PDB file of C-alpha atoms in Angstrom:
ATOM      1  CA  UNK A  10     111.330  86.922 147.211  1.00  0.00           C
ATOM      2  CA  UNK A  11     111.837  85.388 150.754  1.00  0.00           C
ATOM      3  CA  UNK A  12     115.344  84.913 151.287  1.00  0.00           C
ATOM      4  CA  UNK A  13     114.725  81.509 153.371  1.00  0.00           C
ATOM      5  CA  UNK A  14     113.480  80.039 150.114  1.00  0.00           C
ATOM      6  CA  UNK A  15     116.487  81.201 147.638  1.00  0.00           C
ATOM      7  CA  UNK A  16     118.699  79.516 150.066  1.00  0.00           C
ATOM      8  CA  UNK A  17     117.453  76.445 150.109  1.00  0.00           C
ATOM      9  CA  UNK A  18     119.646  73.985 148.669  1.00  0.00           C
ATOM     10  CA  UNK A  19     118.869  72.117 145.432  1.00  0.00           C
ATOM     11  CA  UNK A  20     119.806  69.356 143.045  1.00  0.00           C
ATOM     12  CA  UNK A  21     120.380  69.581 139.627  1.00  0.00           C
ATOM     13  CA  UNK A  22     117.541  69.698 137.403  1.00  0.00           C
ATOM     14  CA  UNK A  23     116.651  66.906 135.265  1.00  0.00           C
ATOM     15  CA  UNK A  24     114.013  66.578 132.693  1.00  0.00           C
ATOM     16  CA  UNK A  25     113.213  63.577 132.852  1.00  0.00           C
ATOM     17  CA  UNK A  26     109.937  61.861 131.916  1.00  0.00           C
ATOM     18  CA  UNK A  27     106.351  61.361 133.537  1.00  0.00           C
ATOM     19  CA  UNK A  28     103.975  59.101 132.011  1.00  0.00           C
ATOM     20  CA  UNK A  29     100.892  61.173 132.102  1.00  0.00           C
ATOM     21  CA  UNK A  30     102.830  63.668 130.295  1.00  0.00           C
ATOM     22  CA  UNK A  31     103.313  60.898 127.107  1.00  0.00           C
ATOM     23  CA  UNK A  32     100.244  61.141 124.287  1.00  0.00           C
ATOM     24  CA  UNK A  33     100.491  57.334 124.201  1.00  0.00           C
ATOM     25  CA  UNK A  34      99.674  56.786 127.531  1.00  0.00           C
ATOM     26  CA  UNK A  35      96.690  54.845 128.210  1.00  0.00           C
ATOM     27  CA  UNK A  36      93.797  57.053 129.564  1.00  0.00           C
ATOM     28  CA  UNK A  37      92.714  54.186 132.156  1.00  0.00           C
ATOM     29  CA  UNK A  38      96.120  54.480 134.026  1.00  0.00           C
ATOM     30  CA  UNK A  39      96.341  58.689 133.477  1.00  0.00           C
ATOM     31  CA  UNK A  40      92.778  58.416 135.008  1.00  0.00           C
ATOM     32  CA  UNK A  41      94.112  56.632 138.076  1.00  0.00           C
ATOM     33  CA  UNK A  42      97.231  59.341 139.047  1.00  0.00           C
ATOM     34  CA  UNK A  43      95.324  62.507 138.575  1.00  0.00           C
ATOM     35  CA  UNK A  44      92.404  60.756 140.272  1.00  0.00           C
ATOM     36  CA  UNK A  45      94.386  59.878 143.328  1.00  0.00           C
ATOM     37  CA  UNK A  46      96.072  63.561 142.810  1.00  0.00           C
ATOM     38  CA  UNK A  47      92.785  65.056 143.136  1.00  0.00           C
ATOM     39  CA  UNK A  48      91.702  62.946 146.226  1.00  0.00           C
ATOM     40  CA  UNK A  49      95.376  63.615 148.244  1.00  0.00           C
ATOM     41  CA  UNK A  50      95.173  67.563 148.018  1.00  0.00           C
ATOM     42  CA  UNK A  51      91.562  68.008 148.673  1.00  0.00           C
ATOM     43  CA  UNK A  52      91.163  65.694 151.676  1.00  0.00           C
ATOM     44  CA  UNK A  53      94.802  67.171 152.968  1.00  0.00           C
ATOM     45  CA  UNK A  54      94.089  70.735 152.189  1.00  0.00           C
ATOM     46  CA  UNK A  55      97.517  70.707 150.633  1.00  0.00           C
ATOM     47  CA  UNK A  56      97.230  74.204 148.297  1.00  0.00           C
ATOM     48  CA  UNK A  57      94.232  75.860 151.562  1.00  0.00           C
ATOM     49  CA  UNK A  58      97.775  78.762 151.388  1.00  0.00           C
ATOM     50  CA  UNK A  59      97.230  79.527 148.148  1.00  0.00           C
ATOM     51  CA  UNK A  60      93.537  81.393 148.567  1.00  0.00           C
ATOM     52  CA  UNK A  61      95.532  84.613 149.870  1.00  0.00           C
ATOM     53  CA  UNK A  62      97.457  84.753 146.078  1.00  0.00           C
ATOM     54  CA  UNK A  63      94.435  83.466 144.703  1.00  0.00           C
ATOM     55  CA  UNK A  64      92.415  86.281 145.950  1.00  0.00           C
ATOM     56  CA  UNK A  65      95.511  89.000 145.534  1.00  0.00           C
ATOM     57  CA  UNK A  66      94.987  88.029 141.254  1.00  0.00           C
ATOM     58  CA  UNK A  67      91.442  88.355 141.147  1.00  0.00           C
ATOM     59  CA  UNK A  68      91.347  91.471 142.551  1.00  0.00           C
ATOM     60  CA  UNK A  69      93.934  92.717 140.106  1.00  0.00           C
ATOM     61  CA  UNK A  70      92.048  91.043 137.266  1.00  0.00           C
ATOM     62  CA  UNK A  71      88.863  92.798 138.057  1.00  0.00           C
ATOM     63  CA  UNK A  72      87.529  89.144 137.105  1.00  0.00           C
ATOM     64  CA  UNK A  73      85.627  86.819 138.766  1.00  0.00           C
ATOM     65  CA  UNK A  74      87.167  83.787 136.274  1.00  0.00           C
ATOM     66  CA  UNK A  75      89.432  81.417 137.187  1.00  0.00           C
ATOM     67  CA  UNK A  76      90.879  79.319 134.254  1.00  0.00           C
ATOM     68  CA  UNK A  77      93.002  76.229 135.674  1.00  0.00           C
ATOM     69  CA  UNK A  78      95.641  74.592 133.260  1.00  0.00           C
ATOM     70  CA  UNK A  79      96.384  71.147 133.807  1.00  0.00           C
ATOM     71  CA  UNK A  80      93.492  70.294 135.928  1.00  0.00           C
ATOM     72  CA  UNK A  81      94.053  66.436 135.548  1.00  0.00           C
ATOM     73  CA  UNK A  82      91.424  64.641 138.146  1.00  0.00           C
ATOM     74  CA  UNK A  83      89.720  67.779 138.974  1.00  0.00           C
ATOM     75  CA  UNK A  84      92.840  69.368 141.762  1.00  0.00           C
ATOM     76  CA  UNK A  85      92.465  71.220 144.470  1.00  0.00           C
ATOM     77  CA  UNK A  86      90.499  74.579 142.605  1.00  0.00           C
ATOM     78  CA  UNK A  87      87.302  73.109 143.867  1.00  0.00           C
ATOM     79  CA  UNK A  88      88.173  72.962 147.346  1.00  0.00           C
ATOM     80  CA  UNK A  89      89.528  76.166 147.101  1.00  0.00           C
ATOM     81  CA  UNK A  90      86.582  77.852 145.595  1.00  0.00           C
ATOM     82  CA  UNK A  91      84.656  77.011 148.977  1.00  0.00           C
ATOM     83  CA  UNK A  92      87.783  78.334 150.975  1.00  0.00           C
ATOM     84  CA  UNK A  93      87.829  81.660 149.065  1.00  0.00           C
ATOM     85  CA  UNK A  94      84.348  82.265 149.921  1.00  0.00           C
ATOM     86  CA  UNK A  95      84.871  81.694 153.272  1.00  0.00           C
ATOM     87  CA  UNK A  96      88.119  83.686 154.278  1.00  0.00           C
ATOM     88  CA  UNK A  97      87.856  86.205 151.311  1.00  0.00           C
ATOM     89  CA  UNK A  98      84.109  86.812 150.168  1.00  0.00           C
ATOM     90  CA  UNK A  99      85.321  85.975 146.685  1.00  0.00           C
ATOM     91  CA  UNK A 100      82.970  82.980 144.985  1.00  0.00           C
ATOM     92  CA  UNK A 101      84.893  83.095 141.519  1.00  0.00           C
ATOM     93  CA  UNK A 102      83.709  81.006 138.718  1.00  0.00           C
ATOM     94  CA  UNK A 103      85.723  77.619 138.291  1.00  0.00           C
ATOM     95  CA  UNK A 104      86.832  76.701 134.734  1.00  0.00           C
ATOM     96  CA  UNK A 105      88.947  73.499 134.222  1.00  0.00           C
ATOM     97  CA  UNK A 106      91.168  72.386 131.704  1.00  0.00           C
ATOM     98  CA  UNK A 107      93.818  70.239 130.720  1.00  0.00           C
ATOM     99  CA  UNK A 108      95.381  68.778 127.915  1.00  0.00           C
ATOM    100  CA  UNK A 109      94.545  65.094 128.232  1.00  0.00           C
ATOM    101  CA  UNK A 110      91.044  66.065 129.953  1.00  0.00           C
ATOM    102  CA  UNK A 111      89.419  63.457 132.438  1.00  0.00           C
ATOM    103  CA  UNK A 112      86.185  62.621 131.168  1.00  0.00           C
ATOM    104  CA  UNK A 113      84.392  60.854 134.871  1.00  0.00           C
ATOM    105  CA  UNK A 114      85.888  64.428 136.778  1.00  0.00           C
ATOM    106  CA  UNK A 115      84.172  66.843 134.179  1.00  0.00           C
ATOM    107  CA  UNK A 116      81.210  64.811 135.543  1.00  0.00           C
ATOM    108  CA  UNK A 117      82.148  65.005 138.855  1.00  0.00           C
ATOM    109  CA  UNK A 118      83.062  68.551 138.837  1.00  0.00           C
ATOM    110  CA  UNK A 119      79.614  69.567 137.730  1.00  0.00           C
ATOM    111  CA  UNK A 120      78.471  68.344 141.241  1.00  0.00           C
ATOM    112  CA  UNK A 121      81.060  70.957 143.246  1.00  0.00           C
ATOM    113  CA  UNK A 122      79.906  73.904 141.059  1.00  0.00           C
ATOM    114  CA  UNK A 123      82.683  74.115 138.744  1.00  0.00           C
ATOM    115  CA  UNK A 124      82.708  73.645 135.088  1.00  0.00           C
ATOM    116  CA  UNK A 125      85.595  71.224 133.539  1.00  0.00           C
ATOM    117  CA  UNK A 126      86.042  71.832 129.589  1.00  0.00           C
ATOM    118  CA  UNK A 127      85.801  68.499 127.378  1.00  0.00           C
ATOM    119  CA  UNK A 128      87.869  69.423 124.634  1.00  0.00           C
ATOM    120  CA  UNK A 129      91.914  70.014 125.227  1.00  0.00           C
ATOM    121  CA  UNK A 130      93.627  72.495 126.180  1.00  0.00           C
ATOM    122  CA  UNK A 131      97.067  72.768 126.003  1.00  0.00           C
ATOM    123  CA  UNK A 132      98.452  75.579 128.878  1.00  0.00           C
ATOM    124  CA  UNK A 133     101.825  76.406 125.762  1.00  0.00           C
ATOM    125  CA  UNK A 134      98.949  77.747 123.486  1.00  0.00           C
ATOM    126  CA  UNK A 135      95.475  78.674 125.806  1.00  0.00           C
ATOM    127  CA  UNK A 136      92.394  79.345 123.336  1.00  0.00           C
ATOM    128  CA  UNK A 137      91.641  83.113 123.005  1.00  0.00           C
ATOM    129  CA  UNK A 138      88.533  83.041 124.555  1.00  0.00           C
ATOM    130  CA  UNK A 139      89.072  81.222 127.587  1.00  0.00           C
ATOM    131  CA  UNK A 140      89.594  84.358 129.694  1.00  0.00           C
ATOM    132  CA  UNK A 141      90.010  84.742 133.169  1.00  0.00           C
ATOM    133  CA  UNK A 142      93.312  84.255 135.948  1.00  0.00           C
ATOM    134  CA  UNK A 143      95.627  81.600 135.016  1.00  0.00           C
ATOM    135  CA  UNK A 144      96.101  79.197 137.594  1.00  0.00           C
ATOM    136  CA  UNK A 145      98.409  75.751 137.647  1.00  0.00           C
ATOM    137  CA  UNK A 146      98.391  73.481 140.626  1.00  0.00           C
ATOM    138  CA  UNK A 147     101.865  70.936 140.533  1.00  0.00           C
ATOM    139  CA  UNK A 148     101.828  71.716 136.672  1.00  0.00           C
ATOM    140  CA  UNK A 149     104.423  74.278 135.830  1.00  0.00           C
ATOM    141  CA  UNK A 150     107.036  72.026 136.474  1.00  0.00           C
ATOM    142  CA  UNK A 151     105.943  69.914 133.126  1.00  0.00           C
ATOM    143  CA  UNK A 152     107.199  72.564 130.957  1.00  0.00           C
ATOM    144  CA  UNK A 153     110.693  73.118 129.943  1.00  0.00           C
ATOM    145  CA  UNK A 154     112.268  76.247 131.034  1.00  0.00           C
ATOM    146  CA  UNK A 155     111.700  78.093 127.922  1.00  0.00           C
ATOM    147  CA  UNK A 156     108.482  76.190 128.105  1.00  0.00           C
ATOM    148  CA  UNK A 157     107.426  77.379 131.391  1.00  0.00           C
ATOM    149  CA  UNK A 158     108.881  80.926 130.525  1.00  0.00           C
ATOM    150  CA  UNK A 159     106.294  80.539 127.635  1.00  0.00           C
ATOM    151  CA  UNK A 160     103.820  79.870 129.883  1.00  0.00           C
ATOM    152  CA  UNK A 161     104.120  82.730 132.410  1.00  0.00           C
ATOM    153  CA  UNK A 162     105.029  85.377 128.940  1.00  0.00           C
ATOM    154  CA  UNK A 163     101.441  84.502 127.262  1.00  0.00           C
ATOM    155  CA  UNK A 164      99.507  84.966 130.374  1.00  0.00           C
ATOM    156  CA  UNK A 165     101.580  88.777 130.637  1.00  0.00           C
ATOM    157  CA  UNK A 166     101.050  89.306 127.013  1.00  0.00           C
ATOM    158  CA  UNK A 167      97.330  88.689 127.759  1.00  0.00           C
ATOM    159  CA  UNK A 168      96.941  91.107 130.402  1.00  0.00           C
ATOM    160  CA  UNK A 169      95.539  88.275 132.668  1.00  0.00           C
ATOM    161  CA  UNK A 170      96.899  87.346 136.501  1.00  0.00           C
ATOM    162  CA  UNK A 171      98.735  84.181 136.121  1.00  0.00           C
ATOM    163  CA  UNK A 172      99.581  81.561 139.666  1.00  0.00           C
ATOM    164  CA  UNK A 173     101.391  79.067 139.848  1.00  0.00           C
ATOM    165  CA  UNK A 174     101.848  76.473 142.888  1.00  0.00           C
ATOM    166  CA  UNK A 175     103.958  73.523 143.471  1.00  0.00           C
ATOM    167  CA  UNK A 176     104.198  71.005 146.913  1.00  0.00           C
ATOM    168  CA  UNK A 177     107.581  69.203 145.912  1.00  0.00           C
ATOM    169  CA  UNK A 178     111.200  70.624 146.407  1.00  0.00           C
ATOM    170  CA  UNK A 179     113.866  70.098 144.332  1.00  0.00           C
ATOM    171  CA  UNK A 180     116.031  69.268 147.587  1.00  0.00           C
ATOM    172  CA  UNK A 181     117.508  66.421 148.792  1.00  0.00           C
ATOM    173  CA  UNK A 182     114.992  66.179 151.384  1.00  0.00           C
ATOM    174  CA  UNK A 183     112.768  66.527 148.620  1.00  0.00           C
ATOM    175  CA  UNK A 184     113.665  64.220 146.464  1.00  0.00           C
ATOM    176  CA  UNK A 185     113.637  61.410 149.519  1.00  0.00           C
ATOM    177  CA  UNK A 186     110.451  62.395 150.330  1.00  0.00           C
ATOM    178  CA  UNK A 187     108.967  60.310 147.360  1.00  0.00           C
ATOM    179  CA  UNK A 188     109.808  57.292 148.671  1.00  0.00           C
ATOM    180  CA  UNK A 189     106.548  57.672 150.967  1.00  0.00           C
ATOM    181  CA  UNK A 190     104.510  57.843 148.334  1.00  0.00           C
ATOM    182  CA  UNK A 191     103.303  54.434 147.357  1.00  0.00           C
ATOM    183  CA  UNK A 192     102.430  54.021 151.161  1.00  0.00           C
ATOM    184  CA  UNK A 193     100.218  57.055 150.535  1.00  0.00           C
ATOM    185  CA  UNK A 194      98.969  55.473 147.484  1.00  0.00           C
ATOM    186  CA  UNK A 195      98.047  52.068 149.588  1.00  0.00           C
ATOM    187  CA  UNK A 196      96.084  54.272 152.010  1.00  0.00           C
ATOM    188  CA  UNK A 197      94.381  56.961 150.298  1.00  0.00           C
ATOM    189  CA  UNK A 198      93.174  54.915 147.470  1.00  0.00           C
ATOM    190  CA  UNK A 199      89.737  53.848 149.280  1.00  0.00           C
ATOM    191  CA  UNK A 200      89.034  57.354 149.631  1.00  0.00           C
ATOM    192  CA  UNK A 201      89.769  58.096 145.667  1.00  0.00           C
ATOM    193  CA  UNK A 202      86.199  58.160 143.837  1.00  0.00           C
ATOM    194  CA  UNK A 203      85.474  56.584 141.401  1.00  0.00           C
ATOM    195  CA  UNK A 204      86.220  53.446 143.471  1.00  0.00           C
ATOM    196  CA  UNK A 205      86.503  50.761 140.482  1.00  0.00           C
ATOM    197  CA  UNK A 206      87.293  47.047 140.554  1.00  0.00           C
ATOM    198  CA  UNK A 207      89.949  48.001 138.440  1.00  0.00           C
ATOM    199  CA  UNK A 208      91.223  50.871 140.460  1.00  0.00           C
ATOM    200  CA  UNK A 209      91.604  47.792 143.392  1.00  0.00           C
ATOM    201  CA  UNK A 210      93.148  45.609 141.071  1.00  0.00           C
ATOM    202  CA  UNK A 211      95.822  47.805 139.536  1.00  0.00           C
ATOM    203  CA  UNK A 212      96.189  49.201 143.125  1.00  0.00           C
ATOM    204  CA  UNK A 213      96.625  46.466 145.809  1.00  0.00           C
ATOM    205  CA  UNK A 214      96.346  43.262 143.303  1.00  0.00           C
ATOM    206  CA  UNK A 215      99.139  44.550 140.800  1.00  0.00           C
ATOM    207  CA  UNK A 216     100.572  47.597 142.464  1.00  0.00           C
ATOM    208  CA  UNK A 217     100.699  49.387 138.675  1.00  0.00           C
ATOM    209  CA  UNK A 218      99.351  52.676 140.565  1.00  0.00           C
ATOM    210  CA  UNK A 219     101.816  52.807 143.239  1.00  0.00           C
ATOM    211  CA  UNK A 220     105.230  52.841 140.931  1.00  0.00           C
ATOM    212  CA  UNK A 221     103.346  54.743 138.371  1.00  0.00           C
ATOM    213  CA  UNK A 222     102.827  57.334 141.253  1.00  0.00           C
ATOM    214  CA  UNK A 223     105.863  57.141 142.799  1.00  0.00           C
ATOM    215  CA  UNK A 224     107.714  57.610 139.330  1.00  0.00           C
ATOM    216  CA  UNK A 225     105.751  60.516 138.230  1.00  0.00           C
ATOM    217  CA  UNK A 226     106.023  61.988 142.162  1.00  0.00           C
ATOM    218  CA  UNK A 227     109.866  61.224 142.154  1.00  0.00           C
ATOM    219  CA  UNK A 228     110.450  62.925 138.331  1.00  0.00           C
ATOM    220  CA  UNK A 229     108.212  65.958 139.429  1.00  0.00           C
ATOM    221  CA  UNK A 230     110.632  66.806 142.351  1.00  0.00           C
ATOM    222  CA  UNK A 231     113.559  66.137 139.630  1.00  0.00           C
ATOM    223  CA  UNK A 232     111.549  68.785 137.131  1.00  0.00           C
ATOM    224  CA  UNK A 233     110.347  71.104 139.615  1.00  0.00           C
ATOM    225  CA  UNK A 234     111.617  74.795 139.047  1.00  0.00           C
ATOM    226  CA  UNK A 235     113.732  76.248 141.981  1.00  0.00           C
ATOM    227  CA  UNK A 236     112.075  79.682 143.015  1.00  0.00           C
ATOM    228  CA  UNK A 237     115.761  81.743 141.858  1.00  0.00           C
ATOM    229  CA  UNK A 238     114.917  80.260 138.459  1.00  0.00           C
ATOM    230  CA  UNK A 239     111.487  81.880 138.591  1.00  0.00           C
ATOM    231  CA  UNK A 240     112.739  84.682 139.923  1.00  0.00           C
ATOM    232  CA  UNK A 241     115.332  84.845 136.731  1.00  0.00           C
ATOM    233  CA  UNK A 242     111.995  84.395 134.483  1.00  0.00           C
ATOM    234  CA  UNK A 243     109.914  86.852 135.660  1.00  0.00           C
ATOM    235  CA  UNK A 244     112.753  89.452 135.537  1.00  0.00           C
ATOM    236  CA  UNK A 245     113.433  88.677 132.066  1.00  0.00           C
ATOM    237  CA  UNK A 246     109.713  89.045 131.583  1.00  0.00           C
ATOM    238  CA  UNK A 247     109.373  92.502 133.186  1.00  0.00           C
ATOM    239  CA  UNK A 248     107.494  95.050 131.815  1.00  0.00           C
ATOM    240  CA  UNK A 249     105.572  98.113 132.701  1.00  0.00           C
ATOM    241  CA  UNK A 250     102.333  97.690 133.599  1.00  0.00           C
ATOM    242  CA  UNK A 251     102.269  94.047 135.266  1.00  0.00           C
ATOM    243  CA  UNK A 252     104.313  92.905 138.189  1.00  0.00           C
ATOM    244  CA  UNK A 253     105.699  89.239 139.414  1.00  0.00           C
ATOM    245  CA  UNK A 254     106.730  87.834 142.699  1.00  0.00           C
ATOM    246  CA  UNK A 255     108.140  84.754 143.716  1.00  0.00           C
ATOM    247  CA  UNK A 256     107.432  83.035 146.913  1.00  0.00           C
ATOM    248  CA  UNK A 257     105.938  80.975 149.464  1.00  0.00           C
ATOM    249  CA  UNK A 258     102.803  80.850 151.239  1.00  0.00           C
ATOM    250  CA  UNK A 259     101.357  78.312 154.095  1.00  0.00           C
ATOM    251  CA  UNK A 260      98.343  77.816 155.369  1.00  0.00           C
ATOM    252  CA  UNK A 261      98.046  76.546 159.470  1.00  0.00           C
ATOM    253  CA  UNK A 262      99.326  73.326 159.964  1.00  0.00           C
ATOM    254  CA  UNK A 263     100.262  72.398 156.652  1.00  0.00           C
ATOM    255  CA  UNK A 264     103.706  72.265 154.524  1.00  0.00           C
ATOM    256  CA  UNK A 265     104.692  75.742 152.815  1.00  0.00           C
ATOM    257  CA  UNK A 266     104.074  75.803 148.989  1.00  0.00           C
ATOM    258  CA  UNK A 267     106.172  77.923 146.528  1.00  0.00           C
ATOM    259  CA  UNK A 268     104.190  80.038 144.086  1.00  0.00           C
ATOM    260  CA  UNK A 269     105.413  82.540 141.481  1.00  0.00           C
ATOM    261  CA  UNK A 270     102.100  85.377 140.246  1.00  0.00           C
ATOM    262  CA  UNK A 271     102.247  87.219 137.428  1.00  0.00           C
ATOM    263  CA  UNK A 272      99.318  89.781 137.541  1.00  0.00           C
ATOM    264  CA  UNK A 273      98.551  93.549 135.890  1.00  0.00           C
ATOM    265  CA  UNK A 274      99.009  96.590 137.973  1.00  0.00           C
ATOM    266  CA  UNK A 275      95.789  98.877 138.039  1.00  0.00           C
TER     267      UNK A 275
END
């Protein structure tokens, strides 16, 4: 594990909670963050570091499957899927999931060659035969420790890669950086498709999206698992026969991402 990213400072973790997370959460307003979630990271290219892991799993897998937990408005795995053909010769096949699945982006994913499952799937107990690498994008941090342990254990006990990315630091700096994120809202919203009179309404008329946003944004870098706590999983998971690492990967000219992979040795 990179040394520059154990030292980083932190703050404490709190579990605090995010409204998509919450079963009674309307699906209109769920729609709207994972939407806008979806938009931000493909037209920024946030996760373009991850297609070296990305590729590093498949390869170990002998798979061409990649099964993405938490998938929300789509992410960035379709963007990705074009970048891995490009830089890696890999074209893998794209299955979605998540537990509160968005209806309008398994319709819209169709379009960018990926499939996006109807029916929910919850990443603490993944269907048997939904087979292929693991992959979360700014989900692991949802989970509980033992939660997220949980995660990462299944995926070993499987005998599947597992990868998991996350954009937000648990820093100070961090933390601050939230408070640019209803600005962000307030200018990447024209781009976010569907493009509803609602969406408008609960966007610039009452700015419901923004602070739902910014909360969620602000509680993820609250939640977010520092990389020595990964590191602390992974070693408790260790067994012979599949290997972990923890660290961080950038692509040119963006922000680094942390990632912890789980994936079998051949």
């Amino acid at each position: 594990m990179n040394d520059t990213v154990t030292a980083r400072a932190s703050v404490p973790r709190l579990h605090l909670f995010e409204f998509i997370d919450q079963d009674w959460f309307p699906r209109v307003l769920r729609d709207l963050a994972t939407d806008y979630l979806h938009t931000i990271s493909s037209r920024l290219g946030i996760f373009d570091g991850a297609t070296e892991v990305l590729a590093r799993g498949l390869s170990a897998s002998g798979s061409d499957a990649l099964l993405d937990l938490g998938s929300g408005g789509r992410g960035p795995l379709p963007r990705l899927k074009r970048l891995l053909a490009q830089k890696h010769g890999v074209d893998p096949r794209v299955l979605l999931s998540d537990k509160y699945p968005n209806a309008e982006a398994a319709e819209r994913a169709r379009g960018e060659g990926v499939t996006y499952l109807e029916r929910s799937v919850d990443a603490l107990k993944v269907p048997s035969d939904l087979r292929g690498m693991r992959t979360l994008f700014s989900a692991l941090h949802h989970f509980r420790p033992e939660e997220a342990r949980q995660v990462l254990a299944d995926a070993q006990a499987q005998g599947v890669p597992i990868a998991a990315f996350e954009t937000v630091r648990r820093t100070p700096a961090g933390v601050l950086s939230m408070l640019l994120v209803p600005v962000l809202v307030l200018l990447f919203t024209p781009l976010v498709r569907p493009m509803t009179p609602l969406r408008l309404l609960l966007t610039y008329g009452v700015p419901v999206a923004p602070l739902l946003i910014f909360w969620d944004g602000l509680v993820s870098a609250l939640r977010v698992h520092h990389p020595r706590e990964l590191a602390a999983m992974t070693e408790s998971l260790a067994k012979e026969g599949y290997t972990w690492e923890v660290g961080e990967v950038k692509a040119p000219g963006k922000a680094a991402i942390s990632y912890v992979l789980g994936m079998p040795t051949k």
